[in-house]
XYZ file of C-alpha atoms in Angstrom:
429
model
C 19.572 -13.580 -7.809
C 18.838 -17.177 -7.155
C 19.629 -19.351 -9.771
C 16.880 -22.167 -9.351
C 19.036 -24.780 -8.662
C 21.822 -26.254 -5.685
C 21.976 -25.359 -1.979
C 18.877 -22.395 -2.743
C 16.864 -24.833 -3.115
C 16.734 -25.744 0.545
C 16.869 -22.419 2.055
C 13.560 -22.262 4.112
C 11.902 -18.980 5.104
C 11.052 -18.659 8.330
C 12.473 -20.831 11.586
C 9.756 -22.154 14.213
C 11.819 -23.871 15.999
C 10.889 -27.259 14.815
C 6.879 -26.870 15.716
C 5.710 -26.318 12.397
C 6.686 -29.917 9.930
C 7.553 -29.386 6.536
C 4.580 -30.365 4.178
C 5.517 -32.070 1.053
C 2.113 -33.038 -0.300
C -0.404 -29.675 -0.452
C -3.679 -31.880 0.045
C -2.821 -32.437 3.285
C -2.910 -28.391 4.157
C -6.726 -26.818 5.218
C -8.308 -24.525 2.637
C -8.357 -22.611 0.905
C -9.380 -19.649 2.346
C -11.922 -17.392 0.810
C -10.530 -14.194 0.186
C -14.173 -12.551 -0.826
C -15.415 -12.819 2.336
C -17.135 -9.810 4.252
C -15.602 -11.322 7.872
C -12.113 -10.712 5.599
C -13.177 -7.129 4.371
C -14.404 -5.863 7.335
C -11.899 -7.642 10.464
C -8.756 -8.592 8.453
C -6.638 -8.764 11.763
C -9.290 -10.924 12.993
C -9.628 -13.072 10.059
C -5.919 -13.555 10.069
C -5.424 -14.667 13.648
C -6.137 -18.560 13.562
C -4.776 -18.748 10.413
C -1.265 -17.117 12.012
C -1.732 -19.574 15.008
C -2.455 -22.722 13.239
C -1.690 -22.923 9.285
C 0.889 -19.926 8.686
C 1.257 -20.754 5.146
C -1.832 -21.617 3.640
C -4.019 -21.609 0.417
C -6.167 -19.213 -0.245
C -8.386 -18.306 -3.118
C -8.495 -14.605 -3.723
C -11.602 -12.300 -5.660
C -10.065 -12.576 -9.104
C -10.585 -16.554 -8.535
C -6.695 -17.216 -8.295
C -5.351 -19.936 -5.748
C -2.244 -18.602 -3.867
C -0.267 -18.901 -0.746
C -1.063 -16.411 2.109
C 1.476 -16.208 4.684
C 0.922 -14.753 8.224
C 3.340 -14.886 10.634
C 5.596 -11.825 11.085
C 9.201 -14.030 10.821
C 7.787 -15.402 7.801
C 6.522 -12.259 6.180
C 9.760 -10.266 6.740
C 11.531 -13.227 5.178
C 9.152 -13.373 2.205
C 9.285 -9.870 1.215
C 13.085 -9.620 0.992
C 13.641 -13.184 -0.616
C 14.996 -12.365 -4.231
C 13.826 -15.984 -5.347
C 9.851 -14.835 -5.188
C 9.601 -12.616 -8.162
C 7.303 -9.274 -9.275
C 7.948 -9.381 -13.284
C 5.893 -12.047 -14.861
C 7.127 -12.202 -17.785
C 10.262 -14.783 -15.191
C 6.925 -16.486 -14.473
C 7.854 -20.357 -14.644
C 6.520 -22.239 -17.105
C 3.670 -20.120 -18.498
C 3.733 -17.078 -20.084
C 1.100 -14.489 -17.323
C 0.261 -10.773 -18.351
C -1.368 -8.133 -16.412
C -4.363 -6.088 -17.259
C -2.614 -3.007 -16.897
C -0.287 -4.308 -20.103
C -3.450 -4.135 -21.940
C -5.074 -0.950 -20.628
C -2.829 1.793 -22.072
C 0.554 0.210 -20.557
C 0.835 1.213 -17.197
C 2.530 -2.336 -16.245
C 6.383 -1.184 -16.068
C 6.591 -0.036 -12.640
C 8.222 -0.482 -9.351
C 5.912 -3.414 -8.175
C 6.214 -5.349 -11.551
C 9.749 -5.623 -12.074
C 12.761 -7.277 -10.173
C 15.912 -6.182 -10.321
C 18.237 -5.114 -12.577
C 15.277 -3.084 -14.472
C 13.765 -2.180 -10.697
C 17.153 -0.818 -9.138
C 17.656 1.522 -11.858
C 13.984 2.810 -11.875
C 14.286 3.372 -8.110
C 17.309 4.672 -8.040
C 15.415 7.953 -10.764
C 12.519 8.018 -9.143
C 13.796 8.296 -5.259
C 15.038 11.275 -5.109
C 12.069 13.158 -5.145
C 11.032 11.100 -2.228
C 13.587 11.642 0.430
C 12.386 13.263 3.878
C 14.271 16.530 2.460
C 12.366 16.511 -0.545
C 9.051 15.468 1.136
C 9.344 18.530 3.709
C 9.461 20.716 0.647
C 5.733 19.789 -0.436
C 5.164 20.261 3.629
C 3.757 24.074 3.668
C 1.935 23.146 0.484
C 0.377 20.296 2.326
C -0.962 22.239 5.389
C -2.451 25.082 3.652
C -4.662 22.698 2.204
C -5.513 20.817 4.703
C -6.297 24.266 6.606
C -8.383 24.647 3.050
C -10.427 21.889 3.257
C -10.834 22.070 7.245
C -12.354 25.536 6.833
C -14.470 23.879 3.451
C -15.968 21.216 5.892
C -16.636 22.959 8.798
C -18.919 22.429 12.433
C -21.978 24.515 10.440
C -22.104 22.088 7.842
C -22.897 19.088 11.159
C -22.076 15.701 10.315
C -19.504 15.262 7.115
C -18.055 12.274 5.465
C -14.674 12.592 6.597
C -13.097 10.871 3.444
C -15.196 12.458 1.187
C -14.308 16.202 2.640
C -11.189 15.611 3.985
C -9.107 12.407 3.379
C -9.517 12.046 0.207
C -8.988 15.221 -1.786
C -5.597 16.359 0.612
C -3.415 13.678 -0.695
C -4.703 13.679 -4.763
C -3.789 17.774 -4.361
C -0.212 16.583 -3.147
C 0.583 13.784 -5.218
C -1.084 16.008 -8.306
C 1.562 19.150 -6.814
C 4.306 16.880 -6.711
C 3.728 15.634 -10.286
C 3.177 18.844 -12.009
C -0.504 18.070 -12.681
C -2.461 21.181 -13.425
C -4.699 22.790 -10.677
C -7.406 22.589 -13.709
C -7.281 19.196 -13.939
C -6.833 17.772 -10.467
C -10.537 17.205 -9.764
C -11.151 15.305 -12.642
C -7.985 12.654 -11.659
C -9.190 13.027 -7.767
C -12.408 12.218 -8.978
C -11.424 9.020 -11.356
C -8.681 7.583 -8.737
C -11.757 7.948 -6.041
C -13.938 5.829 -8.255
C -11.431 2.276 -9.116
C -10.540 -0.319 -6.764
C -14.351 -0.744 -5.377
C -14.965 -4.704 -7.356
C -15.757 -3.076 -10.578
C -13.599 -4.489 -12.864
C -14.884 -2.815 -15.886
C -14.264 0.654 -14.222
C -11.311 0.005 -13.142
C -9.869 -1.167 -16.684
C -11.851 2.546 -18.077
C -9.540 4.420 -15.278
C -6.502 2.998 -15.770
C -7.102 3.445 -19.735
C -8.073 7.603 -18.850
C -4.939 7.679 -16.782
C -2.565 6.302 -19.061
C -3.882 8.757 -22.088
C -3.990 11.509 -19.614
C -0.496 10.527 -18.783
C 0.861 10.406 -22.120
C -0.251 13.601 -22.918
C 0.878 15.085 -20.199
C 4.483 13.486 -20.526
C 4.914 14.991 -24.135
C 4.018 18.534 -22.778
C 6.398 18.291 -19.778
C 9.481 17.286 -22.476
C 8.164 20.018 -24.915
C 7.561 22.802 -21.919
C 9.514 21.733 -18.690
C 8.510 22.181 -15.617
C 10.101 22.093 -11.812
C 8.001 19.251 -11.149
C 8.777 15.495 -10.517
C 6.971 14.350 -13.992
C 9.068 16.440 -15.910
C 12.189 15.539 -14.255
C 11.260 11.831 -14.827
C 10.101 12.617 -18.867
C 13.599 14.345 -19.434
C 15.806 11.369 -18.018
C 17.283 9.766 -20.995
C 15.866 6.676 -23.075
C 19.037 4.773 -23.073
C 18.056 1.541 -21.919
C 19.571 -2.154 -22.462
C 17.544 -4.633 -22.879
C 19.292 -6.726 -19.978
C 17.717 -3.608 -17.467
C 21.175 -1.633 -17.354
C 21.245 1.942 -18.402
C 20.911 5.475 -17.117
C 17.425 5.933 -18.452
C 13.566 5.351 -18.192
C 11.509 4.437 -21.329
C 8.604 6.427 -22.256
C 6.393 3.475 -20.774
C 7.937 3.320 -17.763
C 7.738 7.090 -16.917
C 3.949 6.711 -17.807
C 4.199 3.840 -15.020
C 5.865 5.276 -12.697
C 3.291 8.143 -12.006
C 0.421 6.046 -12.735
C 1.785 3.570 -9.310
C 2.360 7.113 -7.533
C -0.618 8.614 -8.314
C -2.478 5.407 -7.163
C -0.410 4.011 -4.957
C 0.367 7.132 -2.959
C -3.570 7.787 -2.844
C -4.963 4.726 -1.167
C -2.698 4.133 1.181
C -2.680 8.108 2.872
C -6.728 7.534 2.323
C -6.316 4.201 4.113
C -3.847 5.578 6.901
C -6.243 8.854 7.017
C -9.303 7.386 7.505
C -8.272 4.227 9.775
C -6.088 6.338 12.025
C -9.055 8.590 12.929
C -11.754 5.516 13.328
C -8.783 3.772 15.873
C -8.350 7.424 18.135
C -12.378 7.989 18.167
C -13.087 4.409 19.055
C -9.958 4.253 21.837
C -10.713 7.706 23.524
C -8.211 6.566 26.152
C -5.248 7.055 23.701
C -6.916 9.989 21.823
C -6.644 12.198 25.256
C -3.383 10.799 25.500
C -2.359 12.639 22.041
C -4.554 15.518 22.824
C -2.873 16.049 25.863
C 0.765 16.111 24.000
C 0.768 16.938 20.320
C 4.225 16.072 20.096
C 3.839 12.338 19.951
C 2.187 12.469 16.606
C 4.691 10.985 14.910
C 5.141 7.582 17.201
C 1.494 7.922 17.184
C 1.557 7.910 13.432
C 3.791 4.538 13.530
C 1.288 2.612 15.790
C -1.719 4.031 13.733
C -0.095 2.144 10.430
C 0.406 -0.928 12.518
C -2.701 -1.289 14.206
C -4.414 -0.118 11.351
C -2.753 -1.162 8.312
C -3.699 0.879 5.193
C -2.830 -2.523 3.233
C -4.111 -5.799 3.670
C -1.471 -7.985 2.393
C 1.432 -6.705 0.025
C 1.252 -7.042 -3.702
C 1.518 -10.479 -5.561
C 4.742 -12.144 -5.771
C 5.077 -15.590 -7.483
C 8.128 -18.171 -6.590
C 10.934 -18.137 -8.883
C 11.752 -22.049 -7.560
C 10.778 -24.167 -4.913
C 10.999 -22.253 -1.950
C 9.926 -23.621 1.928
C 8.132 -20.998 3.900
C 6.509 -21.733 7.148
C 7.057 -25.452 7.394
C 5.251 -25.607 3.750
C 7.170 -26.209 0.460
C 5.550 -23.993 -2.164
C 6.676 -25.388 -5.594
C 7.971 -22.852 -8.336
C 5.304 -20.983 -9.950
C 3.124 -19.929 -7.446
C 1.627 -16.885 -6.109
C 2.004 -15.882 -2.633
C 0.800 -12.828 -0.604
C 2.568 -11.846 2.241
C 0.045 -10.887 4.819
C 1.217 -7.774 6.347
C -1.639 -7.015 8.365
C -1.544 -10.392 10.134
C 2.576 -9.865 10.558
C 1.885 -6.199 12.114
C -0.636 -7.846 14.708
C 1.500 -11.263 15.689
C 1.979 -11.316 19.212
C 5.451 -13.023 18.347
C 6.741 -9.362 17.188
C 4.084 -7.358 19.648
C 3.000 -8.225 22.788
C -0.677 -7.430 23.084
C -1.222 -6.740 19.596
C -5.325 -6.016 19.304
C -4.573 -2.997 21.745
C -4.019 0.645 20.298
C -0.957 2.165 22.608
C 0.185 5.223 20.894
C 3.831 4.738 23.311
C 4.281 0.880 22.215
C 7.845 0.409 20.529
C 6.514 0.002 16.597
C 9.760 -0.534 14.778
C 9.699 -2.871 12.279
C 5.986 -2.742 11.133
C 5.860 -3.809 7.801
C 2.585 -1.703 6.750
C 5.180 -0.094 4.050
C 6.790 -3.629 3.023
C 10.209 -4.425 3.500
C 13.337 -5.317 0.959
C 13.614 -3.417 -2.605
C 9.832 -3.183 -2.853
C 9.621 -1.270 0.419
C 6.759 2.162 -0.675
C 8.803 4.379 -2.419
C 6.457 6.973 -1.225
C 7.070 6.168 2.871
C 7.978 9.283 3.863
C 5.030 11.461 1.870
C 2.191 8.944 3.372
C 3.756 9.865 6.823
C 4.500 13.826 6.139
C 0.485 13.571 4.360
C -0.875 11.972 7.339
C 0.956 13.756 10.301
C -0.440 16.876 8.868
C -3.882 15.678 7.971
C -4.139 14.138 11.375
C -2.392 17.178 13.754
C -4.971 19.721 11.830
C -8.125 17.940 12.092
C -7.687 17.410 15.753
C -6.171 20.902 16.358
C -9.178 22.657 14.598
C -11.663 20.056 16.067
C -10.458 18.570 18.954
C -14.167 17.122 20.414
C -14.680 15.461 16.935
C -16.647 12.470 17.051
C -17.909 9.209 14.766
C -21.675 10.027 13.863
C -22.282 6.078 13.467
C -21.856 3.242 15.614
C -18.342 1.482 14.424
C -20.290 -1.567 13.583
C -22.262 0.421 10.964
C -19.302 1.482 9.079
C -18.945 -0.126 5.815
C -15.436 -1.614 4.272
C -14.531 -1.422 0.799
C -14.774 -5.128 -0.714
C -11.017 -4.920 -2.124
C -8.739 -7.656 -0.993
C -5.306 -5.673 -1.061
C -6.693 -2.457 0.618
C -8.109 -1.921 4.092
C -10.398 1.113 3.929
C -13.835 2.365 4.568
C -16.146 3.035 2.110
C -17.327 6.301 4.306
C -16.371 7.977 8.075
C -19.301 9.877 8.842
C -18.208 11.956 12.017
C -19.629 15.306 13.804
C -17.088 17.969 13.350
C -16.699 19.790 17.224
């Protein structure tokens, strides 16, 4: 870990081969940007683009009224996401002591994408085995039978269906709920509150997170007084033994309660997100959708170029600098926030020639729609196993699918992290 001080100082993030000048004084750098913007919502990669081209770094003021730093170029957001001296736990915030909402809304705060190491290494290092692609695979038959389920639910009879609504939303709740150890008896009232947050209401949002956390509580003390072979209960039965310094072999009780509160919604937007995007990009590039048709075995590269071109996430979560930190030819002072733009990395023509164009065969490696470094989605390989199904059914069982609105009509959720729609209306063929 950085120590704030010496030769760290004047590491720089990013190298553009002398093109870019390092700014010292931040009045002299355009913006901000508006974050709550419907151009944003609705054409992120578009949005992005000039701002990648001309002001990589750059100020931007986001929905919840905070300035921060918004960087854009793939080199730069790489860099970002695996420098240890930007930080996720506020309570290192420089200067100023910054909470979260979630700390105040049943405490939900002491996960994954709040904390820096040591406290993160040793919650990862509980939590990931139940997310290796041997452990995914076992939640694989589970998977297709409901997606067969809800296939057979929606149906060509009932004509044109909301395709998140029937489909894309309720497969990956049932999974993440299965993998959990939520009861079948109470999966359609978490599907129905994780459906309802992240859509500007912050009011709503704070009443979820509080149901969730009480839910989660409860269901914590059953799992340790009635065990089950589930992932909760493997996570509620792990030991409390934790220093204060982060070392141990344990989880606290919050943290467990975290940890499946950020899977739970975590894993759910972004296989909505990939779900829902993946199918608007093969109906709108019909080129590339015969091309899959034609061989269902490139589903999985598919899959890769679908997060990239597509990316379920607009930017990663918030990460402040530890220290003064250059990135992009800018010098960011210490106590900032800064969102690494992932969406605008995934579409730089640096890393991908021809970037706006969907090619299913295009080498994708490296995307960043996941992350990269220690905060890379702990839930990687379910989104993919959730969304190769999803995707290889729907176009199995209706392979002349098509939208039932013209792809200008669509409407975008208003969030700033996620990229979504709001509804896919399609005609099910």
């Amino acid at each position: 870990m950085a120590t704030g001080c010496g030769q760290s100082q004047r590491k720089t993030i990013g190298d553009h081969g002398g093109d870019l000048p390092t700014v010292r004084n931040m009045t002299d750098l355009p913006g901000p940007v508006n974050l709550d913007d419907d151009a944003y919502y609705r054409d992120p990669a578009g949005f992005f683009a000039p701002l990648r081209e001309s002001a990589p770094a750059v100020r931007a003021r986001m929905p919840d009224g905070r300035l921060a730093w918004l960087i854009t170029r793939y080199e730069d957001v790489r860099a970002t996401l695996a420098d240890p001296r930007l930080g996720n736990d506020v309570s290192r915030f420089p200067g100023r002591t910054v909470t979260r909402p979630s700390e105040g809304a049943g405490g939900v705060h002491a996960h994954l994408l709040n904390t820096d190491p040591p406290h993160h290494d040793r919650m990862r290092r509980l939590a990931q085995k139940a997310f290796t692609p041997r452990a995914v695979d076992r939640l694989r038959p589970y998977t297709e039978d409901t997606a067969k389920h809800l296939l057979d639910e929606a149906g060509p009879a009932r004509g044109t269906v909301d395709l998140l609504g029937a489909y894309a939303r309720p497969l990956p709740i049932a999974v993440l709920c299965e993998l959990l150890g939520i009861p079948k008896a109470d999966q359609e009232r978490i599907g129905a509150a994780v459906s309802g947050y992240g859509k500007g209401d912050r009011e709503k949002d704070s009443r979820v997170t509080g149901y969730l956390a009480a839910y989660l509580t409860d269901l914590i003390a059953a799992k340790r007084a009635d065990p089950g072979d589930d992932l909760l209960t493997a996570l509620a039965l792990v030991r409390d033994d934790v220093e204060e310094d982060g070392s141990g072999q344990g989880l606290t009780y919050t943290e467990v309660r975290s940890l499946a509160f950020q899977i739970i919604m975590g894993g759910f937007d972004t296989t909505v997100n990939l779900i829902g995007n993946g199918v608007l990009a093969l109906l709108t590039h019909p080129g590339e959708l015969a091309r899959l048709k034609a061989d269902p075995s490139l589903i999985r590269a598919a899959l890769e170029e679908l997060l990239r071109f597509g990316n379920p996430l607009q930017h990663a979560t918030d990460r402040f600098t530890l220290e003064e930190v250059t990135i992009g030819g800018v010098t960011v002072p210490a106590g900032e926030w800064v969102f690494a733009a992932t969406t605008a990395a995934n579409r730089d023509p640096a890393r991908y020639p021809d970037p706006d164009r969907l090619d299913l065969g295009r080498d994708t490696s490296g995307h960043v729609a996941f992350g990269h470094g220690i905060h890379y989605c702990l839930g990687a390989f379910l989104a993919r196993m959730g969304a190769e199904v999803a995707l290889g059914a729907l176009l199995a069982r209706f392979p002349e699918m098509e939208l039932a609105a013209a792809p200008e009509e669509l409407r975008w959720r208003p969030v700033s992290l996620m990229h979504g729609l709001e509804e896919l209306p399609v005609r099910l063929r």
